[in-house]
Tab-separated table of C-alpha atoms in Angstrom:
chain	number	residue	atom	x	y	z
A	28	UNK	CA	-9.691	-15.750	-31.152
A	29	UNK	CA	-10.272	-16.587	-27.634
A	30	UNK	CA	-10.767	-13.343	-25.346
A	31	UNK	CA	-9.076	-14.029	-22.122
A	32	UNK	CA	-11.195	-12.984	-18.514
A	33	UNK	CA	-9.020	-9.891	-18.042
A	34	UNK	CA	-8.907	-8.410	-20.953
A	35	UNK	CA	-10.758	-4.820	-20.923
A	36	UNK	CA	-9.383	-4.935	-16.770
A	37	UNK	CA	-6.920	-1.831	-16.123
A	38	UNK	CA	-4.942	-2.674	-13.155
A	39	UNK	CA	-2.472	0.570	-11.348
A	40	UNK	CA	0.498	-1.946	-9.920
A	41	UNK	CA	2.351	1.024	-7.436
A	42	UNK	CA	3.836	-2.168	-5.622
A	43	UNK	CA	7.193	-3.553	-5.011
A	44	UNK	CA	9.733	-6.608	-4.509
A	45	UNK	CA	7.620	-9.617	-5.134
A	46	UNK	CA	4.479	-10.039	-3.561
A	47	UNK	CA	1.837	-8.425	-5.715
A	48	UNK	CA	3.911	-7.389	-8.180
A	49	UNK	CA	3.943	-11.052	-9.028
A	50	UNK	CA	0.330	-10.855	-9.206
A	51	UNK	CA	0.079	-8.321	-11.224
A	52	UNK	CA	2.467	-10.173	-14.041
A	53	UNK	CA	-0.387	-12.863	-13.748
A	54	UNK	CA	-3.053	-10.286	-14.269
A	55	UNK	CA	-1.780	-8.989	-17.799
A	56	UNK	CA	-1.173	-12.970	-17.973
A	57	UNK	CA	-4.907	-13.002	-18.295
A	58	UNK	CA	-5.537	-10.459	-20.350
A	59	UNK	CA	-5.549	-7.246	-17.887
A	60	UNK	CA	-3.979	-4.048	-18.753
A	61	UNK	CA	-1.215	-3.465	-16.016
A	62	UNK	CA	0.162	-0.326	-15.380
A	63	UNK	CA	3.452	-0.749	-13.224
A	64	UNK	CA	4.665	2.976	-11.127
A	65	UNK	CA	8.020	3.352	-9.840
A	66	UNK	CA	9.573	6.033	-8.076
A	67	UNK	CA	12.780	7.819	-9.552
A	68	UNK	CA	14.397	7.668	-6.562
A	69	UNK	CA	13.118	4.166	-5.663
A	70	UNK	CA	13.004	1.667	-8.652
A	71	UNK	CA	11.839	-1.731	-8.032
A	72	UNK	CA	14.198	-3.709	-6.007
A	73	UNK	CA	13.889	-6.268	-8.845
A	74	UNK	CA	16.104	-4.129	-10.930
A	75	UNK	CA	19.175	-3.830	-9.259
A	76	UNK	CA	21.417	-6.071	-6.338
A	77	UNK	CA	20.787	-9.136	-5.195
A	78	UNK	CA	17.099	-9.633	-6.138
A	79	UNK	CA	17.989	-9.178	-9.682
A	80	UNK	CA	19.124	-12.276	-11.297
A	81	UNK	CA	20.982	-13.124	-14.198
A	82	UNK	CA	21.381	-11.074	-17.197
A	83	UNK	CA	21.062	-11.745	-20.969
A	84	UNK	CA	24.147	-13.171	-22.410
A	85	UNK	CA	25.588	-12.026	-18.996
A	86	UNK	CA	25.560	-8.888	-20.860
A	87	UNK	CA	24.567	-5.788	-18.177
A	88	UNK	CA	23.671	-3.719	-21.713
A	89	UNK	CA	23.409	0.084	-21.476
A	90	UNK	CA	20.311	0.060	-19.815
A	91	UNK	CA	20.864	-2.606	-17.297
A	92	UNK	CA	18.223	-1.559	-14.941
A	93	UNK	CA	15.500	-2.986	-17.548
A	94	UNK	CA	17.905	-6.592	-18.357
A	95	UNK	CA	17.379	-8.279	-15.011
A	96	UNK	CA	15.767	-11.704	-15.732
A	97	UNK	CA	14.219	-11.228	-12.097
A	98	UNK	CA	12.465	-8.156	-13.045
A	99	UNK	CA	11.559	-9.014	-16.526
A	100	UNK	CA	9.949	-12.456	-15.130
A	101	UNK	CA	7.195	-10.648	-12.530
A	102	UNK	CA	6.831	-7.547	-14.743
A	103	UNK	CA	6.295	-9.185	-17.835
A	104	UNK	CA	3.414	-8.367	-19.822
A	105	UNK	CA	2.886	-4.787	-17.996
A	106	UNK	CA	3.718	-0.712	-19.142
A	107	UNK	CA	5.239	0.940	-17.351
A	108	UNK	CA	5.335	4.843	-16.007
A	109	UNK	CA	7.588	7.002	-13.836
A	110	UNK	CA	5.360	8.747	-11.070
A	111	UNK	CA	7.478	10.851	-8.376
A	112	UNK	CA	5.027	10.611	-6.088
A	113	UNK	CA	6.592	13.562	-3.514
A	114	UNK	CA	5.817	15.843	-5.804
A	115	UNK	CA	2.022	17.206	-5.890
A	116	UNK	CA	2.071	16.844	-9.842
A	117	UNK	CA	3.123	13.299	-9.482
A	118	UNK	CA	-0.547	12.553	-7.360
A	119	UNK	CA	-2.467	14.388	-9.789
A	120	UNK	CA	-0.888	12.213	-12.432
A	121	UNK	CA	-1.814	9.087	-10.340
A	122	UNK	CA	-4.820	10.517	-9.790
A	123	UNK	CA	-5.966	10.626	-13.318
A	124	UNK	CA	-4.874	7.584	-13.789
A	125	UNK	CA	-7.140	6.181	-11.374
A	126	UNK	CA	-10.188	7.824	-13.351
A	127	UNK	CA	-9.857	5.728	-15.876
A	128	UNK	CA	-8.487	2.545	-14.328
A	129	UNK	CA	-10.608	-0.260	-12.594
A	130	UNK	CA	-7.859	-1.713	-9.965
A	131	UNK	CA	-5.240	0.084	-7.899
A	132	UNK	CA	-2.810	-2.235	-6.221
A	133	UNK	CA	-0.490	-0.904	-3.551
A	134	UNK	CA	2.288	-2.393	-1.010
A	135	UNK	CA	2.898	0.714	1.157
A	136	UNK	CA	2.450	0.653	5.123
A	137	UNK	CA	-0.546	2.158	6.067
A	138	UNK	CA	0.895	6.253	6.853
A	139	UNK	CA	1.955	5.914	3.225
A	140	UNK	CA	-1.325	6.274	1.251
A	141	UNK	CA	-3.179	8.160	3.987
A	142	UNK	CA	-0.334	10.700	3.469
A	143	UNK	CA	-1.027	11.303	-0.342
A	144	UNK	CA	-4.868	10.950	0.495
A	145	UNK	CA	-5.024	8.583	-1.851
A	146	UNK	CA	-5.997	6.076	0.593
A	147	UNK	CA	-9.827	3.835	-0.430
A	148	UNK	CA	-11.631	6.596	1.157
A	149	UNK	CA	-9.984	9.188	-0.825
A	150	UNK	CA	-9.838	6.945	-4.284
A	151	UNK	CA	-13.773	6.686	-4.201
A	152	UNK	CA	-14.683	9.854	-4.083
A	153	UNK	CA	-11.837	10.355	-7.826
A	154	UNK	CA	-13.809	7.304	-9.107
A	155	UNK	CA	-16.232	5.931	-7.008
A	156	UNK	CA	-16.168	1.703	-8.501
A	157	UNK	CA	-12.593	1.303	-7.982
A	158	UNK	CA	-10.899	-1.730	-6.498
A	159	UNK	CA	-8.087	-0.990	-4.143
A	160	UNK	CA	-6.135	-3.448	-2.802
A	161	UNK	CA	-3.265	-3.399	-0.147
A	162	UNK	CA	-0.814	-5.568	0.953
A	163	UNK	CA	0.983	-4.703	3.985
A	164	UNK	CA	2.434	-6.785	7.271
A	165	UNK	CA	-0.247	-6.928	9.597
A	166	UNK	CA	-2.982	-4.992	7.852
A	167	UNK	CA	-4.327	-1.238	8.285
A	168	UNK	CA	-6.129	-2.042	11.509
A	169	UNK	CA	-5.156	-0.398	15.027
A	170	UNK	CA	-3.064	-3.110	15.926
A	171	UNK	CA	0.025	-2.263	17.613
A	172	UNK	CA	2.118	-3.561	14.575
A	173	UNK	CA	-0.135	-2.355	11.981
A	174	UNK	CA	2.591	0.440	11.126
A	175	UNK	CA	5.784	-2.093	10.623
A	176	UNK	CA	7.225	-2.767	7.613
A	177	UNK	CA	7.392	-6.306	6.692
A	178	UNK	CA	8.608	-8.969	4.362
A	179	UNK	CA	8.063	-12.785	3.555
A	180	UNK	CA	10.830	-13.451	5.781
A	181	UNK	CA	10.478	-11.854	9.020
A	182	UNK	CA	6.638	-12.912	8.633
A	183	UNK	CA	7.666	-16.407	8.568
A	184	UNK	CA	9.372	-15.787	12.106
A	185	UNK	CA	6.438	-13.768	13.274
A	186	UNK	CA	4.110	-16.065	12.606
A	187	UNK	CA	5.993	-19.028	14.091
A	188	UNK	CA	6.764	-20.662	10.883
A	189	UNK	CA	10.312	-20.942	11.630
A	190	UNK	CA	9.620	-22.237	14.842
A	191	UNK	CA	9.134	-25.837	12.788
A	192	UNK	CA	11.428	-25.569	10.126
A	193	UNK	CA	14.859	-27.036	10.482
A	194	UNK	CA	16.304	-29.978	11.924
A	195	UNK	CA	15.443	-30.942	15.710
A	196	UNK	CA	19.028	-30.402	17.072
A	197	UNK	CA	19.693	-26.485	15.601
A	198	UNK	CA	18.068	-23.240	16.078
A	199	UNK	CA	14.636	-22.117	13.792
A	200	UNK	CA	15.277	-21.536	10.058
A	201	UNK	CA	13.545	-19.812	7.238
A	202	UNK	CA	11.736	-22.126	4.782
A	203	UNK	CA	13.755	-22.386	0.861
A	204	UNK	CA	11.435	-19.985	-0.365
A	205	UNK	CA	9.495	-16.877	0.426
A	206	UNK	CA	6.050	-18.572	0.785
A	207	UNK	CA	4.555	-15.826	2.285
A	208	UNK	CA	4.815	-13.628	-0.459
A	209	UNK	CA	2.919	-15.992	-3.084
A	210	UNK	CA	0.181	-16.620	-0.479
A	211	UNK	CA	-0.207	-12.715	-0.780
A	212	UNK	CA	-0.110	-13.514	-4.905
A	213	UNK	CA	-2.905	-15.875	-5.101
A	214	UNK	CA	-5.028	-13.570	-1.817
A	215	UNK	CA	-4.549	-10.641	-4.121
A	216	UNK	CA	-5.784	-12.353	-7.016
A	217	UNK	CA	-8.898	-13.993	-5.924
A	218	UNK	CA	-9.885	-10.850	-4.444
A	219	UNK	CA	-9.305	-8.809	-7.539
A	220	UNK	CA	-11.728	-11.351	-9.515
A	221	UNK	CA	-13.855	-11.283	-6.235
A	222	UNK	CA	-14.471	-7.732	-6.411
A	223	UNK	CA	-15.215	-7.450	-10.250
A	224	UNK	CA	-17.428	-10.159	-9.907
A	225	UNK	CA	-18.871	-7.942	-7.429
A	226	UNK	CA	-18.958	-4.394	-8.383
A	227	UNK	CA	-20.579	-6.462	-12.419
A	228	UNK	CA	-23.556	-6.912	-9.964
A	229	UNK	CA	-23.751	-4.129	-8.002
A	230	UNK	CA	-21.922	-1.052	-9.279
A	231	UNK	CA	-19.564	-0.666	-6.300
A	232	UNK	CA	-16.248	-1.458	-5.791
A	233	UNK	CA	-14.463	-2.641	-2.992
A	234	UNK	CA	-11.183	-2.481	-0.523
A	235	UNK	CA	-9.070	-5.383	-0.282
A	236	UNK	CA	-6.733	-5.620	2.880
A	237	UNK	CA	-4.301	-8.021	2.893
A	238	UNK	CA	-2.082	-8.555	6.176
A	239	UNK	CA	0.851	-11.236	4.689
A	240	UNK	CA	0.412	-12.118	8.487
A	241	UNK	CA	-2.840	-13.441	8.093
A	242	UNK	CA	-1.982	-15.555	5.097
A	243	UNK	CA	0.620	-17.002	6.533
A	244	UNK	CA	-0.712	-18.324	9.714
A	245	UNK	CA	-2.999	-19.950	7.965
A	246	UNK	CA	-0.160	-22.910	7.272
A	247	UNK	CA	0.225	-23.220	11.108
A	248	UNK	CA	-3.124	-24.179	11.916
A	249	UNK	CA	-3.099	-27.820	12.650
A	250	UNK	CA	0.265	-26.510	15.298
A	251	UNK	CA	-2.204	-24.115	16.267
A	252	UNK	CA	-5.107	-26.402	17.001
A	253	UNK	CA	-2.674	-28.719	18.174
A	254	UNK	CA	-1.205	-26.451	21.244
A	255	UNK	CA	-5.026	-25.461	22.213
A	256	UNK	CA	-6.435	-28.595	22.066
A	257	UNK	CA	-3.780	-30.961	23.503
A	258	UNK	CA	-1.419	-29.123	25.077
A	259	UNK	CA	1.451	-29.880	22.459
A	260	UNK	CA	3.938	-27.578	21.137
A	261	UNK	CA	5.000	-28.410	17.606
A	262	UNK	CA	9.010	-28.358	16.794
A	263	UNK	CA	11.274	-29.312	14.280
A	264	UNK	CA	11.354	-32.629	12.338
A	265	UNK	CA	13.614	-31.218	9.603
A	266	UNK	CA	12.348	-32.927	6.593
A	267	UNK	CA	10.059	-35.498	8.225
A	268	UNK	CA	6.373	-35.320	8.778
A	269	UNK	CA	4.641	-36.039	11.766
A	270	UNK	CA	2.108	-39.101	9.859
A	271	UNK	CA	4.067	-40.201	6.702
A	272	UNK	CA	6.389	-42.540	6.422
A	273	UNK	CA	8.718	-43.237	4.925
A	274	UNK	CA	9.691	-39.653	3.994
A	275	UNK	CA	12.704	-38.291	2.684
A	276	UNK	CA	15.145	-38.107	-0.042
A	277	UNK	CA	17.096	-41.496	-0.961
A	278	UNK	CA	20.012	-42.412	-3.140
A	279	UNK	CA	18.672	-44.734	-5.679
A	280	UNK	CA	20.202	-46.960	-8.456
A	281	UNK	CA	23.146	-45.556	-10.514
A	282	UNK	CA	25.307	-42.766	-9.681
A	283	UNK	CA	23.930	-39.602	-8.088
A	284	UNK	CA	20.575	-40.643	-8.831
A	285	UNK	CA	18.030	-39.872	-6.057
A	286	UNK	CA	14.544	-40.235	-5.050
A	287	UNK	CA	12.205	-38.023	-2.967
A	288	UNK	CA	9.298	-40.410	-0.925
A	289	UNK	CA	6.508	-39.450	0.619
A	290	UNK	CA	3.976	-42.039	1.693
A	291	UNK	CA	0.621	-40.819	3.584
A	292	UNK	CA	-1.162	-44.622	3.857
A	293	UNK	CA	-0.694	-48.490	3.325
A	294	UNK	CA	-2.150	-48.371	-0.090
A	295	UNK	CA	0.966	-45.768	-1.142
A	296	UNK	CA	3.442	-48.126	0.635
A	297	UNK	CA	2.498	-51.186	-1.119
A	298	UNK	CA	2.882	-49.508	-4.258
A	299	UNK	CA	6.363	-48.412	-3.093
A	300	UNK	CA	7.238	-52.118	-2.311
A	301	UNK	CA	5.893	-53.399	-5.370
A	302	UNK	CA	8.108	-50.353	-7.386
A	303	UNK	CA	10.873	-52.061	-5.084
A	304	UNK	CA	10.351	-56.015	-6.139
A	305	UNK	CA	9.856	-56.289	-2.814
A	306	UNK	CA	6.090	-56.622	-2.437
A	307	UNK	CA	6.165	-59.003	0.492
A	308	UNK	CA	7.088	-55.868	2.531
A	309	UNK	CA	3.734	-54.378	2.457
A	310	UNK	CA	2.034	-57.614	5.018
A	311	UNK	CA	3.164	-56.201	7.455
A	312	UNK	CA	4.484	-52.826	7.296
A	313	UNK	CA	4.459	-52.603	11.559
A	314	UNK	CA	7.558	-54.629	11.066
A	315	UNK	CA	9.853	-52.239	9.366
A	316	UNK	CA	7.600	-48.541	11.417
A	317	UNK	CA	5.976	-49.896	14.764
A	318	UNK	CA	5.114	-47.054	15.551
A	319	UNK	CA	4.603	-45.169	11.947
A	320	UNK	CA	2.240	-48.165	10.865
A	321	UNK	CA	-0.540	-47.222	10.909
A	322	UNK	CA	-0.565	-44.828	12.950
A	323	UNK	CA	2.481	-42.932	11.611
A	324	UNK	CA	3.773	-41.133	14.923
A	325	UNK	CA	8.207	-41.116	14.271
A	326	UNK	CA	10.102	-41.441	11.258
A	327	UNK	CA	12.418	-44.361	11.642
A	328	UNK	CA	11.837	-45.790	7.883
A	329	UNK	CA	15.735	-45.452	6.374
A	330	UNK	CA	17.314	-48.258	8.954
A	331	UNK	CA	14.666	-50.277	8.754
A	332	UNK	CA	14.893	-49.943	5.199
A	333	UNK	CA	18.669	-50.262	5.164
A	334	UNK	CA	18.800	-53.534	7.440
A	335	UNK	CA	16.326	-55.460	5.301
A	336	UNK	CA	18.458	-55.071	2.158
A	337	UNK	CA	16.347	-52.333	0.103
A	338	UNK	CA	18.443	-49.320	-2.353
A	339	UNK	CA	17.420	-46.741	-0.254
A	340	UNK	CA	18.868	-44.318	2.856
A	341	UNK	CA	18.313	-41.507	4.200
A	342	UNK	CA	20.180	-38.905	2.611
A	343	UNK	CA	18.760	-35.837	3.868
A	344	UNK	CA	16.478	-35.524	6.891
């Protein structure tokens, strides 16, 4: 039987909403031994309102707070104990638990942790290898927002995300999804692995700080670089791209069938034309995008498109 690269791995998940917790369903994915802690007066928001999904059979059951499919999706795999953490009986209990665990994942601002002393400091000296890693805002520096509470959403404001998102002639909007959050998922991950990898070599563990702040403005570089180097402040294209053309989603063929473009070079937009039947489109494509071809600069494609007879508009923008 194949032995998969977490198994043996004991991982504390005393985190919440999505984030990491969705890491940790990876984890026991792999093969780890998760360990997810809730509150009794503060269960996982996963269980209950508007983060919770459907239900079985639409059936609430009599213990609906363990039905959600939301919950049941990012927790799977994992046990699951009942800490109350106010209590001084409640940290010892954690604290054991970190004696004979090799990860402790936690989602808390920074006061929170300091406040139980069960911050990294603290956690070495009950078991001096472990792995701790935190996911908060902005990070447990001395930053002047280091104490806020945040989430993927207001991060994607903070960190100017919704500044480009939307459609040039309305206001900034949040992307679909909650990026930000998985970005923490896969940070939290590769430093978990990181860090075993590590402390295999050396003994030691480490501290991972994750600031969803940093992750995220990672995906704004190029705006970033951009506003430095030329001067240029980055807006919103809604679902155009500044270089590819033609982009967008098109009705095709039959009813309420569609198709979803995006071309990034001539070699990509001959095979479109040749898809099309219309493979003496790609000569010249500076015909139909002057100013896309090559160069790629506005998104014009659709009437272009539209006036020389092809299936496809632009449907949404």
């Amino acid at each position: 039987m194949v032995r998969l690269p977490l198994e043996g791995i004991r991982i504390i998940d005393s985190t919440y909403v999505f984030a990491l917790p969705y890491a940790g369903g990876l984890m026991a994915d792999l093969g780890a031994e998760v360990i997810k802690v809730e509150g009794p007066g503060r269960p996982d928001v996963t269980r209950t309102g508007g983060y919770a999904g459907a239900f079985p059979e639409n059936d609430l059951g009599d213990d609906w707070w363990n039905r959600p499919s939301t919950y049941n999706l990012i927790h799977r795999g994992k046990r699951s104990i009942t800490l109350d953490m106010t209590d001084s009986r409640g940290r010892e209990m954690f604290r054991d638990l970190i004696k004979v665990s090799d990860v402790v994942m936690e989602n808390f601002t920074p006061r929170v942790m300091r406040s139980w002393d069960l911050d990294y400091p603290n956690m070495k000296r009950i078991k001096p290898d472990i792995i701790m890693v935190s996911n908060t805002g902005y990070g447990h520096g001395d930053g002047p927002y280091s104490g806020y509470p945040a989430q993927a959403t207001t991060q994607e404001a903070t960190h100017g995300h919704c500044w480009i998102t939307g459609y040039k002639d309305q206001g900034p909007a949040k992307a679909g999804a909650s990026f930000v959050d998985f970005l923490s998922t896969w940070t939290a991950m590769f430093a978990i692995g990181s860090a075993l990898r590590y402390r295999n070599k050396t003994g030691q563990g480490q501290w991972a700080d994750i600031g969803m702040y940093q992750a995220g403005v990672m995906f704004m570089s190029e705006y970033i670089m951009d506003a430095q180097v030329n001067g240029r402040e980055g807006g919103r294209i809604g679902n155009r791209h500044p270089y590819r053309a033609p982009q967008g989603c098109y009705p095709a063929l039959g009813k309420d069938q569609w198709i979803t473009l995006s071309v990034g070079d001539d070699e990509g937009w001959a095979g479109i034309c040749g898809l099309m039947g219309k493979p003496e489109l790609a000569i010249n494509p500076g015909k139909f995008f002057p100013t896309c071809f090559p160069g790629r600069k506005t998104m014009i494609e659709s009437m272009k498109l539209s006036k020389n007879g092809l299936w496809a508009s632009t449907a949404m923008n």
